[in-house]
Amino acid sequence: MQPSPVSMDYDHPACRAIGRKIRAQAPFVYGLTNYVAATLSANVLLAVGAAPAIGAAPGWASGFGARAGAVWINAAGLINGSMAAMQVAVAAANASQVPWVLDPVAMGAGVAEYDALVRQLAGSGPAVIRGNASEIMALAGGASTARGVETTVTIAQAVPLGRVLARERNAIVAISGEKDHILAPDGQMVVVPGGHRLLTAVTGAGCALGGLIAAALAVTQAGPERPVAVVAVHALYARAAEMAARNAQGTASFAMGFVDALSRLQQTAG
């Protein structure tokens, strides 16, 4: 029997505590992501007090993969990078016990060659796998239903297979949606309410969340604190989206307001 889900938002003391740790420790996080999301990812991380490096300049994948506080691998980075660089970064991280995040962007959209590469990455020991409902379902062995990078199924449909994925990969699985669901390998599930629909209209918002999860991993130890850390950054993201939406005139002003809101929330985290 699965444990009953619990709900946590940004006002929970544990969520605020993770935010304070990121601000205090300013973790170095290294990412391989796509050119569409790189700028927003860097700005999101800077807004919360982390120190990002993005890209595969010579030696970075091995050097930064081993020395960062955490790493995030955005599979869509294959549009401007290489599988070899991702494998080097993952191997370096694993060898140095650096936790890393996998974002299986567009998994299950009907491109078998790409899906096979994502599955290879998923089998290489990520601490966290985050994606939308279609991506998580497909990675767990369910139907391939994504429409490009967009989901076509509900979180409720994805949760059962997400639990299987978390258990089989011994990884935290985070499913983004109207309410984010964070699934731990031991069966625990936390639901994060809030957010705003405009997040889905900003290019790279989901990808940037992977970087923020990496920042949270960098300031926590493996064990019970890790799932809480993943919940905390989802809650921070949701609250910042709500704040940004209040004064947004459209998607562009929302995106700017969102980064501002992350910065303000971190500056005032108590």
XYZ file of N, CA and C in Angstrom:
810
model
N 0.839 -1.195 0.000
C 0.000 0.000 0.000
C 0.879 1.252 0.000
N 0.586 2.177 -0.921
C 1.377 3.388 -1.039
C 1.056 4.362 0.096
N 2.079 5.080 0.591
C 1.807 6.115 1.606
C 0.881 7.189 1.037
N 0.087 7.798 1.892
C -0.811 8.861 1.456
C -0.006 10.089 1.042
N -0.401 10.748 -0.053
C 0.324 11.954 -0.467
C 0.118 13.090 0.518
N 1.102 13.956 0.584
C 0.999 15.158 1.404
C 1.180 16.362 0.494
N 0.749 17.520 0.981
C 0.855 18.754 0.209
C 1.796 19.725 0.921
N 2.646 20.374 0.161
C 3.558 21.375 0.718
C 3.635 22.557 -0.239
N 3.649 23.779 0.320
C 3.849 24.957 -0.507
C 5.009 25.774 0.045
N 5.233 26.938 -0.532
C 6.402 27.737 -0.181
C 6.391 28.203 1.274
N 5.231 28.247 1.890
C 5.156 28.705 3.274
C 5.607 27.648 4.280
N 5.809 26.429 3.833
C 6.270 25.380 4.744
C 7.700 25.687 5.199
N 7.982 25.593 6.493
C 9.327 25.926 6.988
C 10.450 25.158 6.293
N 10.196 23.914 5.934
C 11.240 23.128 5.270
C 11.586 23.697 3.904
N 10.591 24.232 3.221
C 10.847 24.833 1.913
C 11.672 26.103 2.062
N 11.332 26.931 3.028
C 12.094 28.157 3.263
C 13.545 27.821 3.637
N 13.725 26.744 4.385
C 15.070 26.376 4.837
C 15.980 26.030 3.661
N 15.442 25.350 2.660
C 16.242 25.012 1.483
C 16.631 26.287 0.739
N 15.696 27.206 0.626
C 16.008 28.479 -0.010
C 17.133 29.213 0.693
N 17.111 29.200 2.006
C 18.171 29.861 2.774
C 19.519 29.187 2.545
N 19.513 27.864 2.449
C 20.768 27.144 2.213
C 21.372 27.517 0.867
N 20.532 27.598 -0.153
C 21.044 27.974 -1.476
C 21.633 29.382 -1.421
N 20.918 30.290 -0.790
C 21.386 31.673 -0.701
C 22.697 31.757 0.079
N 22.797 31.002 1.165
C 23.980 31.079 2.028
C 25.199 30.407 1.406
N 24.982 29.285 0.717
C 26.111 28.498 0.216
C 26.512 28.838 -1.215
N 25.632 29.509 -1.953
C 25.925 29.901 -3.344
C 26.569 28.757 -4.125
N 25.882 27.630 -4.264
C 26.509 26.454 -4.872
C 26.853 26.647 -6.349
N 27.969 26.043 -6.750
C 28.354 26.001 -8.153
C 27.632 24.826 -8.803
N 26.841 25.101 -9.834
C 26.119 24.044 -10.544
C 26.473 24.108 -12.025
N 26.629 22.954 -12.613
C 27.054 22.844 -14.005
C 25.950 22.191 -14.815
N 25.671 22.756 -15.979
C 24.593 22.223 -16.791
C 24.939 22.086 -18.255
N 24.391 21.052 -18.866
C 24.382 20.893 -20.312
C 22.928 20.986 -20.741
N 22.588 22.062 -21.408
C 21.206 22.301 -21.784
C 21.157 22.826 -23.208
N 19.975 23.101 -23.691
C 19.834 23.569 -25.064
C 19.938 25.083 -25.132
N 20.276 25.581 -26.329
C 20.498 27.023 -26.474
C 19.235 27.831 -26.232
N 18.060 27.225 -26.410
C 16.803 27.935 -26.175
C 16.650 28.282 -24.697
N 17.081 27.372 -23.828
C 16.832 27.516 -22.394
C 18.018 28.035 -21.606
N 19.186 28.149 -22.230
C 20.397 28.445 -21.466
C 20.328 29.776 -20.725
N 19.863 30.826 -21.389
C 19.860 32.144 -20.758
C 18.920 32.187 -19.560
N 17.691 31.696 -19.745
C 16.752 31.703 -18.629
C 17.267 30.828 -17.489
N 17.850 29.687 -17.812
C 18.383 28.805 -16.771
C 19.446 29.523 -15.947
N 20.358 30.210 -16.623
C 21.406 30.936 -15.911
C 20.814 32.044 -15.048
N 19.840 32.773 -15.588
C 19.244 33.874 -14.830
C 18.466 33.382 -13.620
N 17.780 32.262 -13.762
C 17.050 31.672 -12.636
C 18.028 31.286 -11.530
N 19.122 30.655 -11.895
C 20.092 30.234 -10.892
C 20.766 31.420 -10.221
N 21.111 32.427 -10.994
C 21.698 33.627 -10.408
C 20.716 34.323 -9.472
N 19.431 34.303 -9.833
C 18.410 34.973 -9.020
C 18.297 34.366 -7.627
N 18.536 33.055 -7.515
C 18.405 32.415 -6.205
C 19.728 32.358 -5.450
N 20.798 32.857 -6.078
C 22.080 32.898 -5.387
C 23.057 31.813 -5.758
N 22.713 30.975 -6.738
C 23.627 29.925 -7.179
C 24.598 30.472 -8.222
N 25.626 29.695 -8.517
C 26.653 30.096 -9.481
C 26.678 29.076 -10.620
N 26.068 29.397 -11.767
C 25.974 28.420 -12.845
C 27.106 28.506 -13.860
N 27.396 27.369 -14.464
C 28.197 27.296 -15.683
C 27.446 26.382 -16.636
N 27.346 26.788 -17.887
C 26.556 26.040 -18.860
C 27.369 25.842 -20.125
N 27.382 24.614 -20.640
C 28.004 24.352 -21.924
C 29.172 23.400 -21.836
N 29.629 22.962 -23.022
C 30.674 21.943 -23.096
C 31.921 22.488 -23.773
N 32.481 23.572 -23.233
C 33.786 24.024 -23.690
C 34.811 22.928 -23.389
N 35.962 22.949 -24.076
C 36.949 21.884 -23.852
C 37.292 21.684 -22.375
N 37.115 20.454 -21.909
C 37.447 20.108 -20.530
C 36.369 20.371 -19.513
N 35.332 21.116 -19.892
C 34.305 21.460 -18.915
C 33.530 20.230 -18.441
N 33.149 19.373 -19.366
C 32.296 18.237 -18.988
C 32.960 17.380 -17.918
N 34.248 17.112 -18.090
C 34.945 16.295 -17.095
C 35.322 17.111 -15.854
N 35.845 18.313 -16.076
C 36.294 19.123 -14.947
C 35.167 19.648 -14.091
N 34.190 20.288 -14.719
C 33.064 20.826 -13.957
C 32.137 19.720 -13.483
N 32.029 18.643 -14.264
C 31.198 17.526 -13.838
C 31.665 16.937 -12.519
N 32.970 16.952 -12.309
C 33.544 16.394 -11.081
C 33.573 17.387 -9.935
N 33.635 18.684 -10.251
C 33.865 19.689 -9.207
C 32.627 20.478 -8.795
N 31.566 20.390 -9.563
C 30.350 21.140 -9.237
C 29.685 20.557 -7.997
N 28.829 21.377 -7.394
C 28.023 20.864 -6.297
C 26.946 19.925 -6.797
N 26.500 20.157 -8.017
C 25.525 19.288 -8.678
C 25.547 19.612 -10.161
N 25.002 18.701 -10.946
C 24.986 18.812 -12.407
C 23.567 18.612 -12.894
N 23.194 19.320 -13.965
C 21.932 18.971 -14.603
C 22.141 18.757 -16.088
N 21.491 17.712 -16.587
C 21.579 17.312 -17.989
C 20.197 17.451 -18.600
N 20.068 18.381 -19.523
C 18.829 18.581 -20.257
C 18.980 17.856 -21.591
N 18.207 16.811 -21.793
C 18.408 15.978 -22.975
C 18.272 16.754 -24.278
N 17.475 17.812 -24.288
C 17.348 18.625 -25.493
C 18.633 19.377 -25.807
N 19.601 19.343 -24.911
C 20.915 19.884 -25.205
C 21.586 19.172 -26.365
N 21.046 18.026 -26.764
C 21.584 17.314 -27.919
C 21.373 18.085 -29.218
N 20.505 19.093 -29.219
C 20.317 19.871 -30.441
C 21.508 20.789 -30.708
N 22.284 21.081 -29.682
C 23.452 21.932 -29.883
C 24.716 21.363 -29.229
N 24.606 20.157 -28.680
C 25.744 19.518 -28.043
C 25.837 18.068 -28.479
N 26.560 17.288 -27.722
C 26.779 15.893 -28.109
C 26.468 14.943 -26.963
N 26.109 13.739 -27.335
C 25.900 12.692 -26.346
C 27.207 12.389 -25.616
N 28.323 12.483 -26.329
C 29.614 12.203 -25.702
C 29.879 13.149 -24.548
N 29.584 14.435 -24.725
C 29.807 15.406 -23.654
C 28.918 15.088 -22.458
N 27.671 14.729 -22.720
C 26.771 14.381 -21.630
C 27.273 13.158 -20.875
N 27.738 12.166 -21.610
C 28.237 10.953 -20.954
C 29.483 11.243 -20.122
N 30.347 12.115 -20.626
C 31.553 12.481 -19.860
C 31.168 13.211 -18.579
N 30.237 14.160 -18.685
C 29.803 14.904 -17.501
C 29.174 13.982 -16.468
N 28.333 13.062 -16.924
C 27.674 12.124 -16.014
C 28.701 11.204 -15.360
N 29.648 10.692 -16.144
C 30.672 9.803 -15.584
C 31.522 10.531 -14.554
N 31.873 11.783 -14.851
C 32.676 12.563 -13.909
C 31.904 12.829 -12.624
N 30.620 13.164 -12.774
C 29.788 13.410 -11.596
C 29.657 12.150 -10.745
N 29.365 11.042 -11.395
C 29.203 9.794 -10.656
C 30.489 9.395 -9.935
N 31.620 9.572 -10.605
C 32.902 9.191 -10.003
C 33.218 10.037 -8.776
N 32.746 11.272 -8.778
C 33.008 12.177 -7.658
C 31.830 12.289 -6.703
N 30.832 11.425 -6.880
C 29.634 11.417 -6.047
C 28.928 12.779 -6.053
N 28.894 13.385 -7.223
C 28.167 14.630 -7.433
C 26.771 14.283 -7.945
N 25.714 14.695 -7.257
C 24.357 14.349 -7.717
C 24.020 15.093 -9.005
N 23.195 14.459 -9.836
C 22.829 15.120 -11.081
C 21.367 14.893 -11.423
N 20.856 15.819 -12.218
C 19.440 15.857 -12.596
C 19.320 15.550 -14.087
N 18.356 14.725 -14.445
C 18.050 14.466 -15.856
C 16.695 15.053 -16.192
N 16.655 15.863 -17.254
C 15.404 16.391 -17.793
C 15.197 15.756 -19.164
N 14.286 14.787 -19.276
C 14.106 14.056 -20.537
C 13.191 14.789 -21.516
N 13.573 15.996 -21.895
C 12.747 16.842 -22.756
C 12.364 16.106 -24.043
N 11.072 16.159 -24.381
C 10.537 15.589 -25.628
C 10.632 14.070 -25.695
N 10.904 13.417 -24.574
C 10.870 11.961 -24.550
C 9.463 11.496 -24.897
N 9.370 10.521 -25.777
C 8.058 9.980 -26.135
C 7.329 10.754 -27.215
N 8.053 11.626 -27.931
C 7.414 12.413 -28.996
C 7.462 11.711 -30.339
N 7.944 10.477 -30.359
C 7.903 9.693 -31.582
C 9.210 9.630 -32.346
N 10.331 10.030 -31.705
C 11.637 9.969 -32.368
C 12.462 8.895 -31.667
N 12.491 7.721 -32.244
C 13.074 6.563 -31.576
C 14.555 6.735 -31.281
N 15.309 7.330 -32.218
C 16.749 7.496 -32.015
C 17.033 8.375 -30.800
N 16.299 9.448 -30.695
C 16.469 10.355 -29.558
C 16.052 9.671 -28.264
N 14.902 9.002 -28.274
C 14.420 8.337 -27.066
C 15.436 7.326 -26.544
N 16.124 6.631 -27.451
C 17.110 5.637 -27.031
C 18.260 6.296 -26.277
N 18.679 7.473 -26.710
C 19.748 8.187 -26.025
C 19.300 8.648 -24.633
N 18.051 9.113 -24.542
C 17.531 9.546 -23.242
C 17.482 8.360 -22.276
N 17.084 7.212 -22.781
C 17.040 6.023 -21.924
C 18.436 5.661 -21.421
N 19.451 5.831 -22.257
C 20.826 5.584 -21.811
C 21.186 6.500 -20.648
N 20.836 7.767 -20.776
C 21.126 8.715 -19.700
C 20.376 8.345 -18.421
N 19.121 7.954 -18.570
C 18.314 7.596 -17.401
C 18.883 6.386 -16.665
N 19.595 5.545 -17.396
C 20.194 4.370 -16.774
C 21.557 4.618 -16.162
N 21.982 5.887 -16.131
C 23.326 6.216 -15.658
C 23.353 6.830 -14.256
N 22.250 6.709 -13.517
C 22.258 7.072 -12.111
C 21.880 8.483 -11.738
N 20.889 9.099 -12.403
C 20.483 10.433 -11.944
C 19.879 10.380 -10.548
N 20.110 11.439 -9.777
C 19.476 11.546 -8.463
C 18.028 11.972 -8.597
N 17.746 12.778 -9.630
C 16.400 13.288 -9.878
C 16.117 13.218 -11.370
N 14.905 12.813 -11.702
C 14.406 12.882 -13.071
C 13.188 13.780 -13.041
N 13.205 14.884 -13.820
C 12.051 15.783 -13.843
C 11.568 15.983 -15.272
N 10.244 15.996 -15.409
C 9.679 16.206 -16.728
C 8.186 16.389 -16.628
N 7.549 16.547 -17.785
C 6.092 16.619 -17.779
C 5.513 15.211 -17.790
N 4.206 15.127 -17.750
C 3.555 13.825 -17.590
C 3.868 12.878 -18.743
N 3.817 13.377 -19.977
C 4.098 12.522 -21.131
C 5.530 12.018 -21.125
N 6.462 12.888 -20.787
C 7.880 12.496 -20.768
C 8.146 11.423 -19.729
N 7.579 11.591 -18.542
C 7.795 10.609 -17.481
C 7.130 9.279 -17.836
N 5.939 9.328 -18.370
C 5.264 8.089 -18.783
C 6.091 7.326 -19.805
N 6.573 8.036 -20.811
C 7.332 7.376 -21.865
C 8.642 6.803 -21.333
N 9.326 7.548 -20.475
C 10.591 7.073 -19.937
C 10.390 5.853 -19.049
N 9.227 5.768 -18.409
C 8.920 4.624 -17.543
C 8.425 3.416 -18.324
N 8.318 3.551 -19.635
C 7.898 2.416 -20.450
C 6.459 2.454 -20.894
N 5.765 3.563 -20.629
C 4.379 3.691 -21.055
C 4.271 4.174 -22.486
N 3.073 4.552 -22.863
C 2.814 4.998 -24.223
C 3.569 6.285 -24.521
N 4.040 6.417 -25.759
C 4.688 7.645 -26.210
C 3.612 8.592 -26.714
N 3.334 9.625 -25.923
C 2.175 10.473 -26.218
C 2.501 11.946 -26.366
N 3.770 12.328 -26.192
C 4.097 13.751 -26.206
C 3.875 14.362 -27.583
N 3.566 15.656 -27.593
C 3.463 16.426 -28.831
C 4.610 17.417 -28.820
N 5.754 16.975 -29.395
C 6.960 17.782 -29.272
C 7.397 17.808 -27.822
N 7.504 19.032 -27.263
C 7.916 19.155 -25.858
C 6.711 19.305 -24.942
N 5.493 19.200 -25.478
C 4.283 19.407 -24.690
C 3.662 18.074 -24.292
N 3.074 18.050 -23.101
C 2.404 16.840 -22.637
C 1.003 16.732 -23.217
N 0.559 15.506 -23.383
C -0.809 15.273 -23.844
C -1.588 14.405 -22.873
N -1.007 14.125 -21.703
C -1.689 13.324 -20.693
C -1.677 14.079 -19.371
N -2.490 13.616 -18.441
C -2.574 14.271 -17.142
C -1.552 13.681 -16.172
N -1.282 14.424 -15.123
C -0.384 13.908 -14.090
C -0.959 12.654 -13.444
N -2.276 12.628 -13.254
C -2.902 11.449 -12.652
C -2.598 10.198 -13.462
N -2.546 10.344 -14.781
C -2.213 9.195 -15.625
C -0.746 8.807 -15.489
N 0.110 9.792 -15.230
C 1.549 9.543 -15.197
C 2.051 9.045 -13.852
N 1.350 9.352 -12.767
C 1.854 9.030 -11.430
C 2.147 7.546 -11.233
N 1.265 6.615 -11.628
C 1.587 5.202 -11.384
C 2.902 4.766 -12.022
N 3.122 5.165 -13.272
C 4.387 4.806 -13.921
C 5.540 5.625 -13.355
N 5.258 6.835 -12.913
C 6.300 7.631 -12.265
C 6.797 6.958 -11.005
N 5.894 6.357 -10.254
C 6.300 5.619 -9.050
C 7.204 4.446 -9.416
N 6.859 3.756 -10.483
C 7.683 2.626 -10.944
C 9.073 3.118 -11.335
N 9.113 4.226 -12.065
C 10.393 4.789 -12.491
C 11.247 5.179 -11.286
N 10.630 5.811 -10.287
C 11.364 6.214 -9.090
C 11.952 5.007 -8.369
N 11.166 3.963 -8.265
C 11.636 2.762 -7.568
C 12.723 2.047 -8.365
N 12.517 1.877 -9.678
C 13.470 1.125 -10.484
C 14.792 1.857 -10.654
N 14.742 3.180 -10.769
C 15.972 3.965 -10.954
C 16.538 4.470 -9.632
N 15.833 4.203 -8.527
C 16.241 4.715 -7.209
C 16.501 6.214 -7.305
N 15.570 6.910 -7.927
C 15.701 8.347 -8.151
C 14.410 9.038 -7.744
N 14.525 10.290 -7.384
C 13.337 11.114 -7.163
C 12.778 11.495 -8.529
N 11.499 11.340 -8.705
C 10.846 11.691 -9.966
C 9.918 12.868 -9.710
N 10.119 13.942 -10.463
C 9.299 15.145 -10.329
C 8.502 15.337 -11.614
N 7.185 15.382 -11.473
C 6.300 15.555 -12.623
C 5.683 16.943 -12.541
N 5.974 17.761 -13.539
C 5.481 19.136 -13.548
C 4.103 19.208 -14.187
N 3.272 20.084 -13.637
C 1.934 20.262 -14.192
C 1.169 21.298 -13.404
N -0.146 21.258 -13.506
C -0.974 22.217 -12.764
C -0.679 22.141 -11.277
N -0.473 20.926 -10.784
C 0.081 20.685 -9.458
C 1.257 19.747 -9.640
N 2.427 20.159 -9.193
C 3.617 19.328 -9.342
C 3.552 18.158 -8.365
N 4.023 17.018 -8.815
C 4.052 15.815 -7.983
C 5.495 15.334 -7.880
N 5.982 15.172 -6.666
C 7.345 14.704 -6.436
C 7.254 13.329 -5.787
N 7.852 12.347 -6.447
C 7.752 10.946 -6.041
C 9.122 10.454 -5.588
N 9.186 9.932 -4.374
C 10.432 9.396 -3.838
C 10.509 7.899 -4.106
N 11.716 7.322 -4.128
C 11.857 5.889 -4.376
C 11.118 5.014 -3.371
N 10.930 5.518 -2.143
C 10.264 4.712 -1.113
C 8.745 4.793 -1.190
N 8.212 5.475 -2.204
C 6.764 5.548 -2.379
C 6.128 6.820 -1.876
N 6.866 7.619 -1.124
C 6.316 8.886 -0.639
C 6.018 9.814 -1.822
N 4.914 10.558 -1.730
C 4.563 11.509 -2.775
C 4.142 12.824 -2.144
N 4.694 13.916 -2.665
C 4.340 15.258 -2.209
C 3.764 16.023 -3.386
N 2.657 16.700 -3.145
C 1.995 17.512 -4.167
C 2.273 18.981 -3.849
N 2.706 19.719 -4.863
C 2.997 21.146 -4.702
C 1.958 21.935 -5.492
N 1.063 22.648 -4.810
C 0.037 23.433 -5.500
C 0.595 24.786 -5.939
N -0.228 25.525 -6.658
C 0.154 26.888 -7.014
C 0.744 26.987 -8.398
N 1.486 28.051 -8.629
C 2.029 28.306 -9.951
C 1.068 29.121 -10.789
N 1.349 29.225 -12.078
C 0.492 29.978 -12.979
C 0.661 29.439 -14.391
N -0.428 29.486 -15.157
C -0.422 28.941 -16.519
C 0.584 29.649 -17.426
N 0.948 30.902 -17.117
C 1.898 31.617 -17.968
C 3.285 30.974 -17.973
N 3.589 30.160 -16.967
C 4.865 29.439 -16.989
C 4.977 28.567 -18.227
N 3.866 28.028 -18.685
C 3.894 27.147 -19.856
C 4.066 27.922 -21.152
N 3.980 29.250 -21.088
C 4.119 30.075 -22.286
C 5.483 30.748 -22.367
N 6.382 30.425 -21.451
C 7.728 30.997 -21.441
C 8.719 29.914 -21.837
N 9.430 30.138 -22.924
C 10.383 29.151 -23.413
C 11.477 28.892 -22.384
N 11.676 27.631 -22.066
C 12.758 27.238 -21.181
C 12.430 27.236 -19.709
N 11.168 27.559 -19.342
C 10.835 27.608 -17.915
C 10.985 26.242 -17.252
N 10.512 25.201 -17.914
C 10.668 23.858 -17.362
C 12.122 23.432 -17.324
N 12.861 23.764 -18.383
C 14.279 23.415 -18.434
C 15.046 24.093 -17.305
N 14.734 25.363 -17.044
C 15.415 26.093 -15.981
C 15.139 25.481 -14.611
N 13.973 24.879 -14.459
C 13.648 24.224 -13.192
C 14.628 23.101 -12.899
N 15.088 22.417 -13.945
C 16.094 21.378 -13.735
C 17.362 21.928 -13.118
N 17.773 23.120 -13.561
C 18.947 23.750 -12.971
C 18.730 24.123 -11.524
N 17.526 24.595 -11.214
C 17.216 24.965 -9.840
C 17.192 23.736 -8.936
N 16.706 22.630 -9.446
C 16.755 21.384 -8.668
C 18.207 21.019 -8.369
N 19.080 21.191 -9.361
C 20.496 20.902 -9.132
C 21.050 21.763 -8.008
N 20.668 23.035 -7.961
C 21.134 23.908 -6.876
C 20.695 23.380 -5.525
N 19.472 22.863 -5.456
C 18.982 22.308 -4.189
C 19.724 21.034 -3.812
N 20.038 20.204 -4.801
C 20.807 18.991 -4.511
C 22.193 19.338 -3.977
N 22.750 20.422 -4.495
C 24.115 20.796 -4.115
C 24.243 21.183 -2.650
N 23.146 21.576 -2.023
C 23.216 22.027 -0.625
C 22.579 21.030 0.336
N 22.280 19.836 -0.156
C 21.678 18.811 0.700
C 22.420 17.490 0.546
N 22.255 16.638 1.534
C 22.872 15.323 1.509
C 21.870 14.270 1.050
N 22.389 13.200 0.480
C 21.536 12.090 0.095
C 20.799 11.571 1.326
N 19.541 11.235 1.158
C 18.731 10.770 2.272
C 17.404 11.485 2.314
N 16.767 11.532 3.468
C 15.408 12.089 3.567
C 15.302 13.551 3.169
N 16.414 14.310 3.270
C 16.357 15.735 2.946
C 16.238 15.975 1.440
N 16.689 15.034 0.632
C 16.717 15.232 -0.813
C 15.324 15.435 -1.410
N 14.361 14.555 -1.123
C 13.023 14.806 -1.678
C 12.441 16.138 -1.225
N 12.704 16.523 0.020
C 12.219 17.812 0.526
C 12.849 18.952 -0.266
N 14.124 18.816 -0.605
C 14.795 19.848 -1.380
C 14.157 20.008 -2.753
N 13.799 18.898 -3.372
C 13.153 18.949 -4.687
C 11.773 19.586 -4.570
N 11.055 19.233 -3.537
C 9.758 19.860 -3.284
C 9.937 21.366 -3.097
N 10.942 21.750 -2.340
C 11.136 23.161 -1.999
C 11.336 24.033 -3.226
N 12.132 23.569 -4.186
C 12.365 24.418 -5.359
C 11.132 24.476 -6.254
N 10.343 23.414 -6.279
C 9.068 23.478 -7.005
C 8.127 24.488 -6.341
N 8.123 24.489 -5.020
C 7.277 25.438 -4.292
C 7.747 26.874 -4.508
N 9.050 27.084 -4.515
C 9.608 28.405 -4.799
C 9.218 28.852 -6.205
N 9.324 27.964 -7.155
C 8.967 28.256 -8.546
C 7.502 28.653 -8.645
N 6.645 27.892 -7.979
C 5.207 28.158 -8.030
C 4.878 29.521 -7.433
N 5.470 29.838 -6.301
C 5.188 31.130 -5.659
C 5.699 32.291 -6.525
N 6.877 32.145 -7.102
C 7.407 33.195 -7.965
C 6.511 33.409 -9.182
N 5.963 32.342 -9.732
C 5.063 32.472 -10.878
C 3.800 33.223 -10.498
N 3.266 32.932 -9.328
C 2.068 33.641 -8.858
C 2.356 35.129 -8.695
N 3.502 35.457 -8.129
C 3.868 36.854 -7.930
C 4.043 37.568 -9.267
N 4.719 36.919 -10.207
C 4.985 37.539 -11.501
C 3.706 37.777 -12.284
N 2.745 36.879 -12.137
C 1.505 36.984 -12.907
C 0.655 38.176 -12.488
N 0.824 38.647 -11.269
C -0.028 39.722 -10.769
C 0.115 41.003 -11.580
N 1.311 41.290 -12.045
C 1.545 42.541 -12.766
C 1.941 42.322 -14.218
N 1.863 41.082 -14.687
C 2.290 40.797 -16.058
C 1.305 41.355 -17.075
N 1.844 41.965 -18.132
C 1.030 42.442 -19.244
C 0.945 41.400 -20.355
N 1.776 40.401 -20.269
C 1.830 39.334 -21.259
C 2.973 38.406 -20.915
N 3.343 37.555 -21.866
C 4.347 36.538 -21.559
C 5.743 37.120 -21.346
N 6.088 38.185 -22.093
C 7.429 38.757 -21.949
C 7.609 39.407 -20.585
N 6.641 40.216 -20.177
C 6.754 40.857 -18.863
C 6.640 39.817 -17.751
N 5.885 38.759 -17.982
C 5.816 37.687 -16.987
C 7.190 37.061 -16.790
N 7.898 36.778 -17.892
C 9.210 36.136 -17.790
C 10.179 37.000 -16.993
N 10.182 38.307 -17.258
C 11.055 39.202 -16.500
C 10.632 39.267 -15.039
N 9.326 39.362 -14.814
C 8.815 39.420 -13.450
C 9.071 38.147 -12.675
N 9.096 37.041 -13.374
C 9.336 35.754 -12.732
C 10.750 35.694 -12.156
N 11.732 36.100 -12.934
C 13.113 36.113 -12.431
C 13.234 37.098 -11.275
N 12.595 38.260 -11.407
C 12.601 39.232 -10.304
C 11.988 38.640 -9.043
N 10.887 37.919 -9.216
C 10.204 37.341 -8.055
C 11.074 36.301 -7.361
N 11.771 35.489 -8.133
C 12.689 34.514 -7.527
C 13.736 35.232 -6.685
N 14.264 36.317 -7.235
C 15.286 37.074 -6.512
C 14.719 37.663 -5.224
N 13.516 38.243 -5.305
C 12.930 38.858 -4.110
C 12.624 37.808 -3.047
N 12.095 36.681 -3.474
C 11.774 35.621 -2.509
C 13.035 35.138 -1.792
N 14.133 34.996 -2.534
C 15.361 34.548 -1.917
C 15.958 35.602 -0.971
N 15.818 36.844 -1.342
C 16.368 37.915 -0.503
C 15.613 38.048 0.812
N 14.343 37.660 0.805
C 13.515 37.833 2.009
C 13.210 36.523 2.709
N 13.777 35.415 2.231
C 13.497 34.122 2.866
C 13.907 34.171 4.324
N 12.968 33.836 5.193
C 13.266 33.895 6.620
C 13.004 32.586 7.299
